[in-house]
mmCIF file of C-alpha atoms in Angstrom:
data_model
loop_
_atom_site.group_PDB
_atom_site.id
_atom_site.type_symbol
_atom_site.label_atom_id
_atom_site.label_comp_id
_atom_site.label_asym_id
_atom_site.label_seq_id
_atom_site.Cartn_x
_atom_site.Cartn_y
_atom_site.Cartn_z
ATOM 1 C CA UNK A 200 -8.608 -18.052 6.904
ATOM 2 C CA UNK A 201 -12.469 -18.337 8.089
ATOM 3 C CA UNK A 202 -14.983 -15.409 8.045
ATOM 4 C CA UNK A 203 -18.232 -14.914 9.835
ATOM 5 C CA UNK A 204 -20.706 -13.001 8.407
ATOM 6 C CA UNK A 205 -22.020 -12.334 11.754
ATOM 7 C CA UNK A 206 -18.197 -11.241 13.344
ATOM 8 C CA UNK A 207 -18.041 -8.984 10.155
ATOM 9 C CA UNK A 208 -21.739 -7.232 10.332
ATOM 10 C CA UNK A 209 -20.632 -6.656 13.660
ATOM 11 C CA UNK A 210 -18.120 -5.283 13.771
ATOM 12 C CA UNK A 211 -19.326 -3.134 10.722
ATOM 13 C CA UNK A 212 -21.465 -1.706 13.046
ATOM 14 C CA UNK A 213 -19.657 -0.466 16.279
ATOM 15 C CA UNK A 214 -17.580 1.057 12.878
ATOM 16 C CA UNK A 215 -20.303 2.458 12.267
ATOM 17 C CA UNK A 216 -21.338 3.924 16.297
ATOM 18 C CA UNK A 217 -17.737 5.096 17.103
ATOM 19 C CA UNK A 218 -17.960 7.188 14.105
ATOM 20 C CA UNK A 219 -21.539 8.281 14.975
ATOM 21 C CA UNK A 220 -20.162 9.400 17.808
ATOM 22 C CA UNK A 221 -17.788 11.546 17.007
ATOM 23 C CA UNK A 222 -19.288 13.277 13.696
ATOM 24 C CA UNK A 223 -22.675 13.976 11.699
ATOM 25 C CA UNK A 224 -20.863 13.767 9.196
ATOM 26 C CA UNK A 225 -21.367 11.618 6.564
ATOM 27 C CA UNK A 226 -17.947 8.353 6.339
ATOM 28 C CA UNK A 227 -18.195 6.074 3.533
ATOM 29 C CA UNK A 228 -16.890 2.487 5.125
ATOM 30 C CA UNK A 229 -14.127 0.821 2.924
ATOM 31 C CA UNK A 230 -13.480 -2.441 3.004
ATOM 32 C CA UNK A 231 -9.793 -3.502 3.395
ATOM 33 C CA UNK A 232 -10.057 -7.303 1.872
ATOM 34 C CA UNK A 233 -6.191 -7.614 1.694
ATOM 35 C CA UNK A 234 -4.829 -10.855 2.476
ATOM 36 C CA UNK A 235 -8.562 -12.158 2.474
ATOM 37 C CA UNK A 236 -10.748 -14.372 0.040
ATOM 38 C CA UNK A 237 -14.234 -13.370 -1.814
ATOM 39 C CA UNK A 238 -15.591 -14.235 0.857
ATOM 40 C CA UNK A 239 -14.535 -11.050 3.116
ATOM 41 C CA UNK A 240 -16.039 -9.406 0.380
ATOM 42 C CA UNK A 241 -19.168 -10.551 0.460
ATOM 43 C CA UNK A 242 -19.243 -10.474 3.698
ATOM 44 C CA UNK A 243 -19.022 -6.686 3.745
ATOM 45 C CA UNK A 244 -21.255 -5.981 1.609
ATOM 46 C CA UNK A 245 -23.781 -7.259 3.390
ATOM 47 C CA UNK A 246 -23.061 -6.372 6.025
ATOM 48 C CA UNK A 247 -23.765 -2.353 4.311
ATOM 49 C CA UNK A 248 -19.974 -1.292 3.573
ATOM 50 C CA UNK A 249 -19.571 1.499 0.733
ATOM 51 C CA UNK A 250 -16.592 0.438 -0.002
ATOM 52 C CA UNK A 251 -14.483 -2.740 -0.877
ATOM 53 C CA UNK A 252 -10.686 -1.651 -0.903
ATOM 54 C CA UNK A 253 -8.371 -3.908 -2.964
ATOM 55 C CA UNK A 254 -4.282 -3.133 -2.632
ATOM 56 C CA UNK A 255 -2.893 -5.826 -5.384
ATOM 57 C CA UNK A 256 -4.163 -6.118 -8.495
ATOM 58 C CA UNK A 257 -3.715 -8.975 -9.615
ATOM 59 C CA UNK A 258 -4.982 -10.239 -6.194
ATOM 60 C CA UNK A 259 -8.629 -7.606 -6.760
ATOM 61 C CA UNK A 260 -8.597 -9.650 -10.114
ATOM 62 C CA UNK A 261 -8.650 -12.922 -8.707
ATOM 63 C CA UNK A 262 -11.861 -11.966 -6.120
ATOM 64 C CA UNK A 263 -13.552 -10.008 -9.411
ATOM 65 C CA UNK A 264 -12.959 -13.511 -10.682
ATOM 66 C CA UNK A 265 -14.273 -15.601 -7.901
ATOM 67 C CA UNK A 266 -17.220 -13.664 -7.578
ATOM 68 C CA UNK A 267 -17.866 -13.812 -11.058
ATOM 69 C CA UNK A 268 -18.440 -17.743 -10.577
ATOM 70 C CA UNK A 269 -21.219 -19.887 -8.463
ATOM 71 C CA UNK A 270 -21.223 -17.320 -5.505
ATOM 72 C CA UNK A 271 -22.618 -14.721 -7.499
ATOM 73 C CA UNK A 272 -25.655 -17.051 -8.300
ATOM 74 C CA UNK A 273 -26.969 -16.745 -4.517
ATOM 75 C CA UNK A 274 -27.107 -12.409 -4.948
ATOM 76 C CA UNK A 275 -30.070 -10.936 -6.217
ATOM 77 C CA UNK A 276 -29.603 -7.931 -8.353
ATOM 78 C CA UNK A 277 -29.590 -6.299 -11.866
ATOM 79 C CA UNK A 278 -29.026 -8.974 -15.295
ATOM 80 C CA UNK A 279 -24.988 -8.124 -15.239
ATOM 81 C CA UNK A 280 -22.715 -9.960 -13.276
ATOM 82 C CA UNK A 281 -22.012 -9.966 -9.110
ATOM 83 C CA UNK A 282 -18.261 -8.990 -9.822
ATOM 84 C CA UNK A 283 -19.827 -5.462 -11.850
ATOM 85 C CA UNK A 284 -21.902 -4.294 -8.863
ATOM 86 C CA UNK A 285 -19.004 -4.372 -6.520
ATOM 87 C CA UNK A 286 -17.825 -0.855 -5.268
ATOM 88 C CA UNK A 287 -14.337 -1.325 -5.473
ATOM 89 C CA UNK A 288 -10.921 0.844 -4.538
ATOM 90 C CA UNK A 289 -8.391 1.037 -6.057
ATOM 91 C CA UNK A 290 -6.159 1.634 -2.637
ATOM 92 C CA UNK A 291 -2.161 1.128 -2.963
ATOM 93 C CA UNK A 292 0.565 2.269 -4.433
ATOM 94 C CA UNK A 293 -0.510 1.440 -8.781
ATOM 95 C CA UNK A 294 1.948 0.630 -11.321
ATOM 96 C CA UNK A 295 0.835 2.033 -14.626
ATOM 97 C CA UNK A 296 1.314 -1.197 -16.689
ATOM 98 C CA UNK A 297 -1.465 -2.341 -13.556
ATOM 99 C CA UNK A 298 -4.030 -0.390 -14.801
ATOM 100 C CA UNK A 299 -5.303 -2.112 -17.809
ATOM 101 C CA UNK A 300 -5.693 -5.023 -15.741
ATOM 102 C CA UNK A 301 -8.288 -3.856 -13.639
ATOM 103 C CA UNK A 302 -10.325 -1.072 -15.094
ATOM 104 C CA UNK A 303 -12.675 -3.438 -17.043
ATOM 105 C CA UNK A 304 -13.884 -4.721 -12.933
ATOM 106 C CA UNK A 305 -15.177 -1.523 -13.023
ATOM 107 C CA UNK A 306 -13.252 0.568 -10.828
ATOM 108 C CA UNK A 307 -15.242 2.962 -8.283
ATOM 109 C CA UNK A 308 -12.640 5.041 -7.620
ATOM 110 C CA UNK A 309 -9.317 5.254 -7.846
ATOM 111 C CA UNK A 310 -7.368 6.519 -4.275
ATOM 112 C CA UNK A 311 -3.862 6.378 -4.972
ATOM 113 C CA UNK A 312 -3.487 8.875 -8.457
ATOM 114 C CA UNK A 313 0.120 10.137 -6.983
ATOM 115 C CA UNK A 314 1.855 11.207 -10.513
ATOM 116 C CA UNK A 315 1.367 12.513 -14.130
ATOM 117 C CA UNK A 316 2.435 9.555 -16.173
ATOM 118 C CA UNK A 317 -0.259 7.450 -13.704
ATOM 119 C CA UNK A 318 -3.110 9.976 -14.048
ATOM 120 C CA UNK A 319 -2.684 9.718 -18.081
ATOM 121 C CA UNK A 320 -2.688 6.288 -18.263
ATOM 122 C CA UNK A 321 -5.361 5.498 -16.265
ATOM 123 C CA UNK A 322 -7.341 8.236 -18.680
ATOM 124 C CA UNK A 323 -6.467 7.165 -21.722
ATOM 125 C CA UNK A 324 -7.660 3.935 -20.451
ATOM 126 C CA UNK A 325 -11.071 4.919 -18.413
ATOM 127 C CA UNK A 326 -12.318 7.983 -19.566
ATOM 128 C CA UNK A 327 -13.300 10.081 -17.098
ATOM 129 C CA UNK A 328 -12.641 8.404 -13.462
ATOM 130 C CA UNK A 329 -13.293 9.088 -10.407
ATOM 131 C CA UNK A 330 -9.813 9.311 -8.699
ATOM 132 C CA UNK A 331 -8.578 11.091 -5.450
ATOM 133 C CA UNK A 332 -4.714 12.488 -5.184
ATOM 134 C CA UNK A 333 -2.944 10.711 -3.000
ATOM 135 C CA UNK A 334 -1.031 12.925 -0.217
ATOM 136 C CA UNK A 335 2.420 11.799 1.293
ATOM 137 C CA UNK A 336 2.033 13.371 4.607
ATOM 138 C CA UNK A 337 4.227 11.485 6.846
ATOM 139 C CA UNK A 338 7.765 12.329 4.452
ATOM 140 C CA UNK A 339 7.763 8.284 4.902
ATOM 141 C CA UNK A 340 8.697 6.780 0.832
ATOM 142 C CA UNK A 341 7.133 3.687 1.566
ATOM 143 C CA UNK A 342 4.026 5.701 2.235
ATOM 144 C CA UNK A 343 3.842 6.546 -2.002
ATOM 145 C CA UNK A 344 1.700 10.043 -2.436
ATOM 146 C CA UNK A 345 2.725 13.182 -4.381
ATOM 147 C CA UNK A 346 4.567 15.851 -2.367
ATOM 148 C CA UNK A 347 1.700 18.580 -0.564
ATOM 149 C CA UNK A 348 3.330 21.250 -2.247
ATOM 150 C CA UNK A 349 2.720 19.148 -5.787
ATOM 151 C CA UNK A 350 -0.798 18.036 -4.893
ATOM 152 C CA UNK A 351 -3.108 21.194 -6.599
ATOM 153 C CA UNK A 352 -0.951 20.696 -9.801
ATOM 154 C CA UNK A 353 -1.378 16.663 -9.914
ATOM 155 C CA UNK A 354 -5.020 17.971 -9.197
ATOM 156 C CA UNK A 355 -5.630 20.972 -12.013
ATOM 157 C CA UNK A 356 -3.676 17.976 -14.555
ATOM 158 C CA UNK A 357 -5.747 15.530 -13.667
ATOM 159 C CA UNK A 358 -9.238 17.985 -13.983
ATOM 160 C CA UNK A 359 -7.654 19.062 -17.005
ATOM 161 C CA UNK A 360 -7.235 15.123 -18.709
ATOM 162 C CA UNK A 361 -11.037 14.527 -17.986
ATOM 163 C CA UNK A 362 -10.343 12.646 -14.892
ATOM 164 C CA UNK A 363 -12.860 13.253 -12.053
ATOM 165 C CA UNK A 364 -10.892 14.231 -8.692
ATOM 166 C CA UNK A 365 -13.542 14.236 -5.789
ATOM 167 C CA UNK A 366 -10.635 14.538 -2.849
ATOM 168 C CA UNK A 367 -7.755 13.526 -1.920
ATOM 169 C CA UNK A 368 -6.440 10.761 0.349
ATOM 170 C CA UNK A 369 -2.986 10.177 2.608
ATOM 171 C CA UNK A 370 -2.200 7.218 4.932
ATOM 172 C CA UNK A 371 -1.104 8.035 8.639
ATOM 173 C CA UNK A 372 2.702 7.504 10.280
ATOM 174 C CA UNK A 373 3.615 4.769 11.135
ATOM 175 C CA UNK A 374 3.078 4.706 15.489
ATOM 176 C CA UNK A 375 0.833 5.898 17.960
ATOM 177 C CA UNK A 376 -2.287 6.778 16.570
ATOM 178 C CA UNK A 377 -1.798 10.309 18.113
ATOM 179 C CA UNK A 378 1.026 10.938 15.556
ATOM 180 C CA UNK A 379 -1.335 10.608 12.683
ATOM 181 C CA UNK A 380 -3.698 13.947 13.599
ATOM 182 C CA UNK A 381 -1.445 16.914 12.283
ATOM 183 C CA UNK A 382 -0.720 15.014 8.632
ATOM 184 C CA UNK A 383 -4.733 14.955 8.438
ATOM 185 C CA UNK A 384 -5.247 17.910 9.190
ATOM 186 C CA UNK A 385 -2.990 20.235 6.855
ATOM 187 C CA UNK A 386 -4.734 16.630 4.068
ATOM 188 C CA UNK A 387 -8.122 17.943 5.126
ATOM 189 C CA UNK A 388 -7.135 22.005 5.041
ATOM 190 C CA UNK A 389 -5.259 21.435 1.931
ATOM 191 C CA UNK A 390 -8.862 19.548 0.470
ATOM 192 C CA UNK A 391 -10.698 22.966 1.746
ATOM 193 C CA UNK A 392 -7.975 25.021 0.105
ATOM 194 C CA UNK A 393 -8.835 22.883 -3.246
ATOM 195 C CA UNK A 394 -12.742 23.014 -3.200
ATOM 196 C CA UNK A 395 -12.367 18.681 -3.336
ATOM 197 C CA UNK A 396 -15.212 17.388 -0.263
ATOM 198 C CA UNK A 397 -13.516 13.944 0.164
ATOM 199 C CA UNK A 398 -10.131 13.520 2.395
ATOM 200 C CA UNK A 399 -9.804 9.825 2.303
ATOM 201 C CA UNK A 400 -7.646 9.036 5.788
ATOM 202 C CA UNK A 401 -7.971 7.193 8.590
ATOM 203 C CA UNK A 402 -7.281 3.213 9.134
ATOM 204 C CA UNK A 403 -7.983 0.557 11.664
ATOM 205 C CA UNK A 404 -5.309 2.079 14.003
ATOM 206 C CA UNK A 405 -6.223 5.563 13.804
ATOM 207 C CA UNK A 406 -9.813 5.690 12.418
ATOM 208 C CA UNK A 407 -10.616 7.906 15.819
ATOM 209 C CA UNK A 408 -8.125 10.496 14.575
ATOM 210 C CA UNK A 409 -9.151 10.846 11.571
ATOM 211 C CA UNK A 410 -13.620 11.366 11.914
ATOM 212 C CA UNK A 411 -12.206 14.216 14.192
ATOM 213 C CA UNK A 412 -9.973 15.593 11.365
ATOM 214 C CA UNK A 413 -12.811 15.541 8.764
ATOM 215 C CA UNK A 414 -12.483 11.962 6.531
ATOM 216 C CA UNK A 415 -14.833 11.432 4.368
ATOM 217 C CA UNK A 416 -13.917 7.342 3.287
ATOM 218 C CA UNK A 417 -11.758 5.247 6.287
ATOM 219 C CA UNK A 418 -10.148 2.201 4.633
ATOM 220 C CA UNK A 419 -10.564 -0.187 7.971
ATOM 221 C CA UNK A 420 -9.743 -4.238 6.969
ATOM 222 C CA UNK A 421 -8.317 -5.652 10.739
ATOM 223 C CA UNK A 422 -11.146 -3.788 12.523
ATOM 224 C CA UNK A 423 -13.850 -5.394 10.773
ATOM 225 C CA UNK A 424 -12.070 -8.734 9.371
ATOM 226 C CA UNK A 425 -9.474 -9.853 12.177
ATOM 227 C CA UNK A 426 -5.812 -9.883 12.058
ATOM 228 C CA UNK A 427 -4.562 -10.745 8.609
ATOM 229 C CA UNK A 428 -2.473 -14.930 8.286
#
């Protein structure tokens, strides 16, 4: 699918304005490029996105490889591969056996740590990695995440493994945006109770509700790039 960098820039500016109209709190914008190629990554970074979110390890590896090729030569910066300077966020459900493949890409934030065995594998492969603990606030099994009552223990376990836990993450329920409000509010309160600054919550359909309820990171795909093919 062809990406129009000018349209992406306009969309990111519109999102920034929408966020600023609801809060003066800093909110990081993660551009979710699932289903789009490396041109979406380039366009989002050029327009000032704070991070690039990937759901699938194989797709992330492929994009990083493409960005290490000729396209990277047009991007000024320090003397290291452009792909290594991308603020990658892994935001999909993660299998332990995929960690090894994406650690070398320099993931800035692992957003979906939802169980101890995964935390152990990441701590072994990338000591001190920065992570969020994913919490299932909807009861929908397909959304992933630990149970709310398990979050505090998992946060402590991650810290004990040497991981840097900066916050919590959740995915809103399927349906109208307003239906996400209670879960988002609960996540923000949980993070506050644990002394964690970050709440990654809110996607294209429920951005405004997430910002209202205290999001510090939002994950947007179609709102920036249009519908996936």
